[in-house]
Amino acid sequence: DVYFRMTKQNKCPRFVFKRRLITRKEQPDKWLYLQCLDDIRMGYLPLDDHEKVSNLAALATIYANDGNNPESVAELKAMGLKKYIADRNLSQKSIDEFGEICIALIRSGRIPTDKDKIQEMYVNLCKQMPVYGMNYFYARHAASDKNYVISVDVNGIHVLDPQRTKVNRSFGFESVRKFGATSEYFWMNIDEPKTKQPKSKFQFLSSNTGINVLLYTLQSWEMYDCVYDATHYF
C-alpha cells in the first residue's frame, strides 16, 4: 500500500530508521558526525557554496582514510572523494574541479588530520546551515492543490523553499493546543497570536473543519512522532 501510494506521487520509497531530533547545542561526537555526513551525501542539507562542499568532502575523505593526506587529485579520488559529495553538487561541478579545491584546502593546512577535530569541524560547518537539525515532510494543501516542503525541529514547524535552502515561515510549538494524525493527514489546533504578526500562522493551510492546520501527507505518522518528541522531550 505504501509503495502504491508513493508511486502514484512519483516518489521513490526509501525505508529509514526514525530520525532523532537534534539541537545546535549538542556537542559533536561520532554519531552526530555520521548523521551530518549522511545528510550531506543524500542532499538533505543542501549546499551550493562549492568551497564549503569541498571543505566537507575533504574532511570526510581524510576521516575515512585514518587521517592520511593525499598528494594529488588522483589520489584523493582513489580515496573515495566522490561519495562524500551530493549528486546535486556533482551536476554543478566535475569531481576533478572539486578535487582541485580540496587539494588547495589540504595544502593550506586548513584540514586537520586528527579524527576528533575532523568530527568537530564537520559538524560545526553543518550547524551553520539554516535547515540543520530539521526533518523534512512533503505535504499537500487540498484546497489549493499546492505542494509544500514542511520541516520539524525542536523549535517548531517550518515552511521551506522548494530547494530546502531557507525557511520561509515558522510556527512555534508554544501555541499548539492539540495535534494528531491519520493515515492521510497531520492536523493541529493552534491558539491565535496575541499580536498581529504577518505570516505567523499557516493561513494558507487553514481549513473550515475546526482544525487550524491540515496537512495531507504520506508521512503523517512520522510527522506526528517528530512533533510529539519535540513537544514532550525538549
Short mmCIF file of C-alpha atoms in Angstrom, two decimals:
data_model
loop_
_atom_site.label_atom_id
_atom_site.label_comp_id
_atom_site.label_asym_id
_atom_site.label_seq_id
_atom_site.Cartn_x
_atom_site.Cartn_y
_atom_site.Cartn_z
CA ASP A 1 0.00 0.00 0.00
CA VAL A 2 2.84 2.41 0.85
CA TYR A 3 4.66 1.57 -2.39
CA PHE A 4 1.45 2.02 -4.40
CA ARG A 5 0.62 5.43 -2.94
CA MET A 6 4.18 6.76 -3.25
CA THR A 7 4.44 5.52 -6.84
CA LYS A 8 1.27 7.46 -7.70
CA GLN A 9 3.04 10.61 -6.46
CA ASN A 10 6.18 9.77 -8.49
CA LYS A 11 8.20 9.30 -5.29
CA CYS A 12 10.73 6.53 -4.74
CA PRO A 13 10.04 4.65 -1.46
CA ARG A 14 13.01 4.56 0.89
CA PHE A 15 12.82 2.98 4.31
CA VAL A 16 14.99 4.56 7.00
CA PHE A 17 15.25 4.41 10.77
CA LYS A 18 13.35 7.06 12.71
CA ARG A 19 15.43 10.23 12.78
CA ARG A 20 16.45 11.71 16.11
CA LEU A 21 15.72 15.36 16.80
CA ILE A 22 18.92 17.28 17.39
CA THR A 23 19.73 20.79 18.56
CA ARG A 24 22.52 23.18 17.68
CA LYS A 25 23.78 22.94 21.26
CA GLU A 26 24.70 19.26 21.00
CA GLN A 27 28.42 18.62 21.13
CA PRO A 28 29.98 16.95 18.08
CA ASP A 29 30.54 13.22 18.51
CA LYS A 30 30.81 10.25 16.17
CA TRP A 31 27.02 9.71 15.99
CA LEU A 32 26.36 13.36 15.13
CA TYR A 33 29.20 13.36 12.60
CA LEU A 34 27.79 10.28 10.83
CA GLN A 35 24.29 11.82 10.80
CA CYS A 36 25.61 15.04 9.23
CA LEU A 37 27.72 13.04 6.78
CA ASP A 38 24.66 11.13 5.57
CA ASP A 39 22.57 14.33 5.38
CA ILE A 40 25.21 16.00 3.18
CA ARG A 41 25.68 12.99 0.90
CA MET A 42 21.93 12.49 0.41
CA GLY A 43 21.31 16.19 -0.17
CA TYR A 44 19.17 16.66 2.96
CA LEU A 45 21.45 19.56 3.90
CA PRO A 46 21.60 21.39 0.56
CA LEU A 47 24.72 23.45 -0.03
CA ASP A 48 25.71 25.42 -3.15
CA ASP A 49 28.90 27.04 -1.87
CA HIS A 50 31.49 24.95 -3.72
CA GLU A 51 34.32 25.77 -1.32
CA LYS A 52 32.24 24.61 1.65
CA VAL A 53 31.20 21.50 -0.28
CA SER A 54 34.87 20.79 -0.96
CA ASN A 55 35.81 21.51 2.65
CA LEU A 56 33.28 18.97 3.93
CA ALA A 57 34.25 16.41 1.29
CA ALA A 58 37.97 16.73 2.12
CA LEU A 59 37.26 16.31 5.83
CA ALA A 60 35.13 13.21 5.24
CA THR A 61 37.65 11.62 2.88
CA ILE A 62 40.58 12.12 5.24
CA TYR A 63 38.49 10.88 8.19
CA ALA A 64 37.62 7.69 6.30
CA ASN A 65 41.30 7.15 5.47
CA ASP A 66 42.58 7.45 9.05
CA GLY A 67 43.94 10.97 8.70
CA ASN A 68 46.14 10.32 5.66
CA ASN A 69 46.63 13.39 3.45
CA PRO A 70 46.55 12.83 -0.32
CA GLU A 71 49.17 14.46 -2.52
CA SER A 72 47.12 14.80 -5.71
CA VAL A 73 43.59 14.92 -7.08
CA ALA A 74 44.02 11.40 -8.48
CA GLU A 75 44.97 10.08 -5.05
CA LEU A 76 42.09 11.95 -3.43
CA LYS A 77 39.65 10.44 -5.92
CA ALA A 78 41.06 6.96 -5.27
CA MET A 79 40.43 7.53 -1.54
CA GLY A 80 36.68 7.90 -2.27
CA LEU A 81 36.13 11.67 -2.61
CA LYS A 82 33.12 11.32 -4.91
CA LYS A 83 30.89 9.51 -2.41
CA TYR A 84 31.11 12.45 0.02
CA ILE A 85 29.66 14.97 -2.44
CA ALA A 86 25.92 15.21 -3.14
CA ASP A 87 24.68 14.44 -6.66
CA ARG A 88 23.23 17.96 -6.97
CA ASN A 89 26.72 19.41 -6.47
CA LEU A 90 28.32 16.96 -8.91
CA SER A 91 25.86 18.20 -11.53
CA GLN A 92 27.22 21.74 -11.00
CA LYS A 93 30.94 20.96 -10.99
CA SER A 94 33.08 17.98 -12.02
CA ILE A 95 34.75 15.72 -9.47
CA ASP A 96 38.15 16.91 -10.71
CA GLU A 97 37.21 20.55 -10.08
CA PHE A 98 36.08 19.69 -6.56
CA GLY A 99 39.29 17.71 -6.14
CA GLU A 100 41.41 20.74 -7.05
CA ILE A 101 39.67 22.85 -4.41
CA CYS A 102 40.09 20.07 -1.83
CA ILE A 103 43.82 19.73 -2.53
CA ALA A 104 44.27 23.51 -2.19
CA LEU A 105 42.49 23.41 1.19
CA ILE A 106 44.63 20.48 2.36
CA ARG A 107 47.88 22.16 1.31
CA SER A 108 46.87 25.36 3.08
CA GLY A 109 46.71 23.44 6.37
CA ARG A 110 43.01 24.14 6.90
CA ILE A 111 42.06 20.45 7.02
CA PRO A 112 43.07 18.66 10.26
CA THR A 113 44.15 15.02 10.34
CA ASP A 114 43.03 14.24 13.91
CA LYS A 115 39.71 12.37 13.70
CA ASP A 116 38.14 14.12 16.72
CA LYS A 117 38.99 17.52 15.26
CA ILE A 118 37.59 16.45 11.87
CA GLN A 119 34.31 15.42 13.51
CA GLU A 120 34.08 18.75 15.33
CA MET A 121 34.85 20.85 12.24
CA TYR A 122 32.46 18.88 10.03
CA VAL A 123 29.52 19.14 12.44
CA ASN A 124 30.15 22.84 13.16
CA LEU A 125 30.13 23.59 9.41
CA CYS A 126 26.79 21.79 9.10
CA LYS A 127 25.37 23.75 12.04
CA GLN A 128 25.79 26.95 10.02
CA MET A 129 23.11 25.81 7.57
CA PRO A 130 19.57 27.20 8.14
CA VAL A 131 17.94 23.77 7.88
CA TYR A 132 20.34 21.93 10.21
CA GLY A 133 18.52 19.57 12.58
CA MET A 134 15.27 19.61 10.61
CA ASN A 135 13.22 16.62 9.48
CA TYR A 136 11.50 17.10 6.12
CA PHE A 137 7.93 16.23 5.16
CA TYR A 138 6.17 16.72 1.85
CA ALA A 139 2.60 17.91 2.24
CA ARG A 140 -0.30 18.96 0.02
CA HIS A 141 -2.90 21.62 0.71
CA ALA A 142 -6.19 20.19 -0.51
CA ALA A 143 -7.97 23.49 -1.21
CA SER A 144 -5.23 24.97 -3.40
CA ASP A 145 -3.76 21.63 -4.52
CA LYS A 146 -0.27 23.04 -3.86
CA ASN A 147 2.65 21.05 -2.52
CA TYR A 148 4.86 22.28 0.31
CA VAL A 149 8.09 21.23 1.97
CA ILE A 150 7.43 21.22 5.72
CA SER A 151 10.11 20.68 8.34
CA VAL A 152 10.03 19.93 12.06
CA ASP A 153 12.75 20.64 14.59
CA VAL A 154 12.88 21.36 18.32
CA ASN A 155 11.76 24.97 17.73
CA GLY A 156 8.60 24.34 15.73
CA ILE A 157 7.17 23.63 12.31
CA HIS A 158 8.55 25.46 9.29
CA VAL A 159 7.71 26.00 5.63
CA LEU A 160 10.81 25.78 3.46
CA ASP A 161 11.51 26.94 -0.05
CA PRO A 162 11.33 24.12 -2.67
CA GLN A 163 15.15 23.81 -2.71
CA ARG A 164 15.21 23.42 1.10
CA THR A 165 17.86 26.11 1.46
CA LYS A 166 15.94 28.62 3.58
CA VAL A 167 12.96 28.92 5.93
CA ASN A 168 10.05 30.93 4.51
CA ARG A 169 7.71 30.73 7.51
CA SER A 170 7.89 29.32 11.04
CA PHE A 171 5.32 28.31 13.62
CA GLY A 172 6.45 27.73 17.23
CA PHE A 173 5.12 24.91 19.40
CA GLU A 174 4.12 27.22 22.26
CA SER A 175 0.73 27.91 20.64
CA VAL A 176 -0.12 24.31 19.76
CA ARG A 177 -3.12 23.15 21.80
CA LYS A 178 -3.72 19.75 20.17
CA PHE A 179 -2.31 17.75 17.30
CA GLY A 180 -2.85 14.36 15.74
CA ALA A 181 -2.64 12.28 12.61
CA THR A 182 -4.49 9.81 10.43
CA SER A 183 -3.16 7.67 7.61
CA GLU A 184 -3.75 10.61 5.23
CA TYR A 185 -3.03 13.85 7.09
CA PHE A 186 -1.46 15.59 10.07
CA TRP A 187 -3.56 18.19 11.91
CA MET A 188 -3.13 20.85 14.62
CA ASN A 189 -5.35 23.17 16.63
CA ILE A 190 -3.49 26.35 17.50
CA ASP A 191 -4.07 29.48 19.56
CA GLU A 192 -4.27 32.78 17.73
CA PRO A 193 -1.24 35.02 18.36
CA LYS A 194 -1.93 37.89 20.77
CA THR A 195 -0.26 40.39 18.48
CA LYS A 196 -0.90 40.68 14.79
CA GLN A 197 2.15 39.30 13.08
CA PRO A 198 2.11 38.72 9.34
CA LYS A 199 2.76 35.12 8.32
CA SER A 200 2.73 33.98 11.97
CA LYS A 201 0.11 31.36 11.16
CA PHE A 202 -0.31 28.84 8.37
CA GLN A 203 -3.24 30.81 6.96
CA PHE A 204 -2.79 29.23 3.56
CA LEU A 205 -3.19 25.78 5.14
CA SER A 206 -6.25 26.50 7.28
CA SER A 207 -9.49 24.63 6.82
CA ASN A 208 -13.15 25.19 7.69
CA THR A 209 -13.40 21.96 9.71
CA GLY A 210 -12.42 23.44 13.09
CA ILE A 211 -8.83 22.39 12.53
CA ASN A 212 -6.45 25.30 12.09
CA VAL A 213 -3.76 23.41 10.22
CA LEU A 214 -4.38 20.42 7.97
CA LEU A 215 -1.50 18.85 6.05
CA TYR A 216 -2.14 15.96 3.68
CA THR A 217 0.97 13.81 3.60
CA LEU A 218 2.01 10.18 3.29
CA GLN A 219 4.38 10.88 6.17
CA SER A 220 1.62 11.89 8.59
CA TRP A 221 2.52 9.49 11.40
CA GLU A 222 6.24 10.20 11.07
CA MET A 223 5.43 13.90 11.35
CA TYR A 224 3.28 13.19 14.43
CA ASP A 225 6.19 11.32 16.04
CA CYS A 226 8.56 14.25 15.46
CA VAL A 227 6.12 16.84 16.81
CA TYR A 228 5.37 14.64 19.84
CA ASP A 229 9.05 14.21 20.64
CA ALA A 230 9.75 17.93 20.16
CA THR A 231 6.87 19.00 22.42
CA HIS A 232 7.46 16.40 25.15
CA TYR A 233 11.23 15.91 25.43
CA PHE A 234 12.71 19.37 24.73
#
